[in-house]
Tab-separated table of C-alpha atoms and ligand atoms in Angstrom:
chain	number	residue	atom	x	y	z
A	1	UNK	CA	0.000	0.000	0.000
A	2	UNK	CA	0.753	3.419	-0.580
A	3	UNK	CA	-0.049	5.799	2.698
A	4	UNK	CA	1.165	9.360	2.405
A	5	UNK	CA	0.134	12.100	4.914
A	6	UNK	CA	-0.491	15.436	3.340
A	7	UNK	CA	0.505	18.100	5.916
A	8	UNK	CA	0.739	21.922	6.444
A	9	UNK	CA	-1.476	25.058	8.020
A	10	UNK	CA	-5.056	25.493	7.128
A	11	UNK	CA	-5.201	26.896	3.446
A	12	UNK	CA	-2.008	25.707	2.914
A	13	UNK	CA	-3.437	23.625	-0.233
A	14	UNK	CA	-3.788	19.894	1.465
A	15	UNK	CA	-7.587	19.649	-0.205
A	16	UNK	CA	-6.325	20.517	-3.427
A	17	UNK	CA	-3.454	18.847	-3.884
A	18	UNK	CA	-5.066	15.519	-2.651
A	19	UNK	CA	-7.611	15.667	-5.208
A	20	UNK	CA	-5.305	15.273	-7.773
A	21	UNK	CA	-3.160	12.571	-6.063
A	22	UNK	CA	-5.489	10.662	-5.358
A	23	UNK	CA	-6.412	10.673	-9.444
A	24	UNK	CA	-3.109	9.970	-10.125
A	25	UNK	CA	-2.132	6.985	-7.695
A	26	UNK	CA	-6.098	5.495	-7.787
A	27	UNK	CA	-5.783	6.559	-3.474
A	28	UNK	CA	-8.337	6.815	-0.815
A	29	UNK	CA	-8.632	10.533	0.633
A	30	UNK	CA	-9.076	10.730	3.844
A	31	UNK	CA	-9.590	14.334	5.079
A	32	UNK	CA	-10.825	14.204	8.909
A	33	UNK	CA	-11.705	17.865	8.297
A	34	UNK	CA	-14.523	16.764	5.427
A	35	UNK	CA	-15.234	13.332	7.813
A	36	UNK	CA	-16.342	15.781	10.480
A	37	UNK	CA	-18.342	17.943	7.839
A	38	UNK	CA	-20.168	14.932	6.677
A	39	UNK	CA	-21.204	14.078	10.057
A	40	UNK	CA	-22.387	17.739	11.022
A	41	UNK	CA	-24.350	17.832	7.573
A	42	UNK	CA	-25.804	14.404	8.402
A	43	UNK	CA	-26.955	15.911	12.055
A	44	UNK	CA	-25.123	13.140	14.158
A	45	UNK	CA	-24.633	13.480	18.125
A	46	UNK	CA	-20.675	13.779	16.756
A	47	UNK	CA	-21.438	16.380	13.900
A	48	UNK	CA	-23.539	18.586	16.849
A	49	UNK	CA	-20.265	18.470	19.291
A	50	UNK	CA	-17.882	18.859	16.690
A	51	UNK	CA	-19.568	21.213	14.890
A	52	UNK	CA	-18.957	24.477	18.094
A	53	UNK	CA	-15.115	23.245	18.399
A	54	UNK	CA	-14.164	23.595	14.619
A	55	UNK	CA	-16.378	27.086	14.159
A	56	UNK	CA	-13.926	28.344	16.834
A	57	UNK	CA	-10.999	27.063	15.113
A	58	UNK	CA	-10.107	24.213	17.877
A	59	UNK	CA	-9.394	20.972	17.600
A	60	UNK	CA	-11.656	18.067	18.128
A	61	UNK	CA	-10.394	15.766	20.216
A	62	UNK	CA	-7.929	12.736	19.191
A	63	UNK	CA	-10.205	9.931	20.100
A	64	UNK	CA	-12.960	11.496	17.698
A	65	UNK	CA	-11.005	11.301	14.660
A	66	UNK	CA	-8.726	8.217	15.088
A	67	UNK	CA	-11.967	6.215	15.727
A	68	UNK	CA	-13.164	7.812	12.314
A	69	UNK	CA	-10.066	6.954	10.828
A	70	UNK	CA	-10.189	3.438	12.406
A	71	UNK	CA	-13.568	3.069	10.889
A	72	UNK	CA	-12.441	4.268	7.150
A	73	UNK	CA	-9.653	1.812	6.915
A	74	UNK	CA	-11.495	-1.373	8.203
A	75	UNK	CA	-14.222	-0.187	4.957
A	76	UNK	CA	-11.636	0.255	2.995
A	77	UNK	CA	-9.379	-2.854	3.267
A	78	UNK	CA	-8.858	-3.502	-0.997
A	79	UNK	CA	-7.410	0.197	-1.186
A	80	UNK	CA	-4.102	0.544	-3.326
A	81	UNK	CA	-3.447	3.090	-0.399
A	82	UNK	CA	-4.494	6.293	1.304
A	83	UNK	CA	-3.742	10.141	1.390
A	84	UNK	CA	-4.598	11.409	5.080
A	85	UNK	CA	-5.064	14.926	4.826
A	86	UNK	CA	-5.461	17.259	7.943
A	87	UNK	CA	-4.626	13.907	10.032
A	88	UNK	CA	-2.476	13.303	11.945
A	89	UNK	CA	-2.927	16.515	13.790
A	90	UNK	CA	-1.114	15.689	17.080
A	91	UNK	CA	1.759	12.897	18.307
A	92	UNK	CA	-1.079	11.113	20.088
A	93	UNK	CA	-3.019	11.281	16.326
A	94	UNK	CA	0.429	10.366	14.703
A	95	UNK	CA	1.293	7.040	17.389
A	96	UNK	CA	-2.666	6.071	16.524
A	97	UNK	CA	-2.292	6.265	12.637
A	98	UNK	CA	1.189	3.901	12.824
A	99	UNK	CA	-0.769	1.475	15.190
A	100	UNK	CA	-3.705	0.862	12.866
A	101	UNK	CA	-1.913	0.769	9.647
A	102	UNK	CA	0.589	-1.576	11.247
A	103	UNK	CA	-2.380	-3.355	12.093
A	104	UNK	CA	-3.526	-3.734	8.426
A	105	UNK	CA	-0.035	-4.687	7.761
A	106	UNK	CA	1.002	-1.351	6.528
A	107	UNK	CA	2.341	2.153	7.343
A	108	UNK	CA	3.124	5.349	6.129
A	109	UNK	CA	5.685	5.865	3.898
A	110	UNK	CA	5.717	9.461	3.419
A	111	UNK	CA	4.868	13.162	5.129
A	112	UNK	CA	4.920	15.756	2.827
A	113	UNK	CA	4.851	18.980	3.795
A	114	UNK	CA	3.503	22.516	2.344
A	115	UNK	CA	5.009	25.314	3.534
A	116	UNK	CA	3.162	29.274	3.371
A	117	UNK	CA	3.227	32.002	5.697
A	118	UNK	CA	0.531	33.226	7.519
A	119	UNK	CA	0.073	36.358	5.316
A	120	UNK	CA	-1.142	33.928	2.014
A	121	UNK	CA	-2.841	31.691	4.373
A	122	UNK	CA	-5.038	34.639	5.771
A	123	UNK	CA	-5.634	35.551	1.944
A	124	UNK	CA	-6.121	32.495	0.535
A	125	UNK	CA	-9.242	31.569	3.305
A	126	UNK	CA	-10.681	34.488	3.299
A	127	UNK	CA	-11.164	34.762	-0.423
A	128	UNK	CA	-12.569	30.947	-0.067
A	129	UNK	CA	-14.841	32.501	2.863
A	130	UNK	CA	-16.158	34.668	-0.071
A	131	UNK	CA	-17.797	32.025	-1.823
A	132	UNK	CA	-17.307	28.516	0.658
A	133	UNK	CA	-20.126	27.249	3.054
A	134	UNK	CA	-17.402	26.630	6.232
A	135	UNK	CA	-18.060	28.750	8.963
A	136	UNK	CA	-14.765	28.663	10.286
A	137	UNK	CA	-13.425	30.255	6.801
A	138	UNK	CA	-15.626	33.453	7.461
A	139	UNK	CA	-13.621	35.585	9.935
A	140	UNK	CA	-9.733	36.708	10.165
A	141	UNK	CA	-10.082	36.066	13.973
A	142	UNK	CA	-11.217	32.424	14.321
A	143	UNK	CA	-8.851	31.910	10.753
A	144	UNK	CA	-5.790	33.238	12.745
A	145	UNK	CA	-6.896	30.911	15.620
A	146	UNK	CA	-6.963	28.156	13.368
A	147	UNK	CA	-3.359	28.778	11.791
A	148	UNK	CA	-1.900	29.781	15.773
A	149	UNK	CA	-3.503	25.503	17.025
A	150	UNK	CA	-1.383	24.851	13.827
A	151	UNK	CA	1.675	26.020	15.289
A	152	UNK	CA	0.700	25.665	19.185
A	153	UNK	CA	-0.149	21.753	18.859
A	154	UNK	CA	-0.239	20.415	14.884
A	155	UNK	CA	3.587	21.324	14.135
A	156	UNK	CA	5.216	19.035	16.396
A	157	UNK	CA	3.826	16.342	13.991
A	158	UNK	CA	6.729	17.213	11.668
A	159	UNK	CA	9.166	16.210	14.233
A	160	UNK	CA	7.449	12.407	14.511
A	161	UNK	CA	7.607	11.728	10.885
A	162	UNK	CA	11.541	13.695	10.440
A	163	UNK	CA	12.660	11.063	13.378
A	164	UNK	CA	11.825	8.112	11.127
A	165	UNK	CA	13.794	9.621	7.737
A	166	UNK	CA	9.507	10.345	6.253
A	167	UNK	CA	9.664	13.940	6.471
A	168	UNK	CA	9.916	16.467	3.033
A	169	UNK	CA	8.742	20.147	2.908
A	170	UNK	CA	7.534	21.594	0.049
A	171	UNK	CA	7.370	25.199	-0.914
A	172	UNK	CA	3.550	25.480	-0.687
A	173	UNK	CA	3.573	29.182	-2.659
A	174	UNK	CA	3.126	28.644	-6.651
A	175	UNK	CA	0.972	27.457	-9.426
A	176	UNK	CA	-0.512	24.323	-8.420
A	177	UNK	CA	0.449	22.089	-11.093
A	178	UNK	CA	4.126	22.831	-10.411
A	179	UNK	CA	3.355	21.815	-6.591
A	180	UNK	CA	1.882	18.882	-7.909
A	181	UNK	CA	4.461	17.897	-9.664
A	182	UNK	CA	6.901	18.452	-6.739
A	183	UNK	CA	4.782	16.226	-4.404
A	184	UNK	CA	4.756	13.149	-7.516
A	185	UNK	CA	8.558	13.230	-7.004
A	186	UNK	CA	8.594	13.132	-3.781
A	187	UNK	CA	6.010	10.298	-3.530
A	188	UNK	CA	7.203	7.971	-6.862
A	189	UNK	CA	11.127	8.197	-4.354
A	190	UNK	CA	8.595	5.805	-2.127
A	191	UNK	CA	6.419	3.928	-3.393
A	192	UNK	CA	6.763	0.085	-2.747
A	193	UNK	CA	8.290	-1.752	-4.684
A	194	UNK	CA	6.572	-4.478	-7.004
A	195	UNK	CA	7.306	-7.743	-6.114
A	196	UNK	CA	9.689	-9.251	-8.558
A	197	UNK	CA	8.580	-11.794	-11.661
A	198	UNK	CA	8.744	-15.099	-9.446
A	199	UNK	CA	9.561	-18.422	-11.342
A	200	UNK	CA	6.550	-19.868	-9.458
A	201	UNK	CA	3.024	-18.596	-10.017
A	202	UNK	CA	1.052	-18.049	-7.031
A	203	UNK	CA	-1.382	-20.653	-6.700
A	204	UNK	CA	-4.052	-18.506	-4.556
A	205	UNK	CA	-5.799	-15.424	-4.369
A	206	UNK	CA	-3.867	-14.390	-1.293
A	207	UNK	CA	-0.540	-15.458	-3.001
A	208	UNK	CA	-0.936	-13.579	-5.130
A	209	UNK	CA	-1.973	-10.208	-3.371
A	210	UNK	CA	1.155	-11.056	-0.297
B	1	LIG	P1	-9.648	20.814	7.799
B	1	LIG	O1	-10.871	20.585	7.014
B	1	LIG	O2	-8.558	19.837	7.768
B	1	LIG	O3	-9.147	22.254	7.436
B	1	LIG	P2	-7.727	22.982	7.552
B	1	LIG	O4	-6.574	22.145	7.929
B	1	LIG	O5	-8.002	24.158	8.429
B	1	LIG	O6	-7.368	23.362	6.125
B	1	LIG	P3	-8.226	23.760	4.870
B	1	LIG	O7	-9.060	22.610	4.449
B	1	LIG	O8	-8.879	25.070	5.096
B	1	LIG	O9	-7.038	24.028	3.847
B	1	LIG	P4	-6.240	23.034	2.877
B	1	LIG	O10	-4.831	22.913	3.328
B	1	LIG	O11	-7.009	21.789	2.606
B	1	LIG	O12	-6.199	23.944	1.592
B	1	LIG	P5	-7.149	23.946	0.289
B	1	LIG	O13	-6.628	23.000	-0.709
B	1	LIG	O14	-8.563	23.851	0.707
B	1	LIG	O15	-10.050	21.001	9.349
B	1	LIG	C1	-11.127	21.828	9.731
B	1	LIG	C2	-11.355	21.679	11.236
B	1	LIG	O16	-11.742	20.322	11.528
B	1	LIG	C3	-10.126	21.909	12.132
B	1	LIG	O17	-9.952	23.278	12.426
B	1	LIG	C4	-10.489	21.089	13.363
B	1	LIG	O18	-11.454	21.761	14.163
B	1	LIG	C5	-11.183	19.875	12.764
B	1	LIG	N1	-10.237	18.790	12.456
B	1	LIG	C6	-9.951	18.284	11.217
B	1	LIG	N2	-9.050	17.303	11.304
B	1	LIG	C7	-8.757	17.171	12.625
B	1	LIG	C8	-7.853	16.334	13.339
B	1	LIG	N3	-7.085	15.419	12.707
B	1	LIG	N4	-7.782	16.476	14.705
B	1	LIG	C9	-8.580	17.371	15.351
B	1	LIG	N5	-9.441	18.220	14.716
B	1	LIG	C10	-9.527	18.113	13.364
B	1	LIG	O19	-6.818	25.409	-0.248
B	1	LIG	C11	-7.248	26.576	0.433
B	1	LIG	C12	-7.578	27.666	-0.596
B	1	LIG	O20	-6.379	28.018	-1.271
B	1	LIG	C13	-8.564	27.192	-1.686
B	1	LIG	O21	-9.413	28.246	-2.021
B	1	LIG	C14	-7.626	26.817	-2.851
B	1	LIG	O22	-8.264	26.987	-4.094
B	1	LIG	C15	-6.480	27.789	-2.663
B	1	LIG	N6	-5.179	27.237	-3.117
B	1	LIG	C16	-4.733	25.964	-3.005
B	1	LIG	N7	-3.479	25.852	-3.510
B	1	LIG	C17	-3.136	27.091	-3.948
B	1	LIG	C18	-1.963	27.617	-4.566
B	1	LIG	N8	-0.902	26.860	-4.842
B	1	LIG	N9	-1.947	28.925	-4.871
B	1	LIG	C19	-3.017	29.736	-4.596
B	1	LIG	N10	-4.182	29.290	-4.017
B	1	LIG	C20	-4.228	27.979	-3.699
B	2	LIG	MG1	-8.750	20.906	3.460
């Protein structure tokens, strides 16, 4: 499997970029961030709690999102691999993630990480505020909130994946497709390799996905 985490400040481009990965290497998004807006636009007990603790720019708490994350990889168990985007948020979401891949006989292979200051963030979310339906887009205050959690509790993240040789930052400023094109390098440097042509064929179904 192929597991990259997409990672970097709110507006930083993790949404966009993953829609075109996950095109390109036939991935599973999973965005935690769109997870929880499913679940407020579905009126769950979850969407109604997490709904006041993202409009103020907060983060919900880890046992929220790694069981949603738990839950998308035991329905997605024939995935070629996943892009987790806005997760993991924390050392305690990062620990989780490596458990329960390890536990579908995986891991992550990759962090990448987009890089903008706080100026282009602030520009870039507001303009989206403009025309986007997320409430925590339409003020500077709760967008500078969200960007200052980044720093205060999300950054440290960085540090988990650098310790195990994972870690790449990206310039995050730029036309997209050139970003894009960045993050394919960085990603094609990792993914597994095929298994090589063996003399024997596999004989079974789950010989021949080992
Ligand atoms: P989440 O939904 O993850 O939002 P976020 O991290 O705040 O980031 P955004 O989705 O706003 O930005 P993005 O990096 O995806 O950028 P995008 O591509 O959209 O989280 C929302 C909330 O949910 C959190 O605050 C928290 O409360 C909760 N939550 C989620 N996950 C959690 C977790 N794991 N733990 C706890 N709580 C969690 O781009 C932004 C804009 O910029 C777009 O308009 C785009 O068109 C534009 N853009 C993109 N790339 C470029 C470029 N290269 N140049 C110019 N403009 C660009
Ligand atoms: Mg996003």
């Amino acid at each position: 499997m192929l597991n990259i985490v997409l990672f970097g400040p709110p507006g930083a481009g993790k949404g966009t970029q993953s829609q075109k990965l996950i095109a390109k290497y036939h991935l599973v998004h999973l965005s935690t961030g769109d997870l929880l807006r499913a679940q407020i636009a579905a009126g769950t007990e979850l969407g109604l709690k997490a709904k006041k603790i993202m409009d103020e720019g907060l983060l919900v708490p880890d046992e929220v999102v790694i069981g949603m994350i738990d839950n998308a990889l035991q329905s997605n168990q024939q995935a070629a691999g996943f892009i987790f985007d806005g997760f993991p948020r924390t050392v305690a979401q990062a620990t989780s993630l490596d458990r329960l891949l390890a536990g579908h006989g995986t891991g992550v292979q990759a962090m990448v990480a987009l890089e903008v200051d706080e100026e282009e963030l602030i520009k870039r979310l507001l303009e989206r505020g403009k025309t986007s339906q997320r409430p925590d887009d339409q003020d500077e205050t709760k967008i500078r909130r969200r960007v200052s959690v980044y720093h205060s509790e999300t950054a440290q993240v960085a540090g988990y994946y650098a310790t195990q040789a994972k870690f790449h930052a990206l310039n995050g400023i730029g036309g997209i497709e050139t970003i894009f094109g960045q993050i394919c390098t960085i990603i094609d440097q990792h993914q597994p390799t095929a298994p090589k042509a063996s003399a024997t064929p596999a004989t079974s179904v789950s010989e021949a996905q080992a």
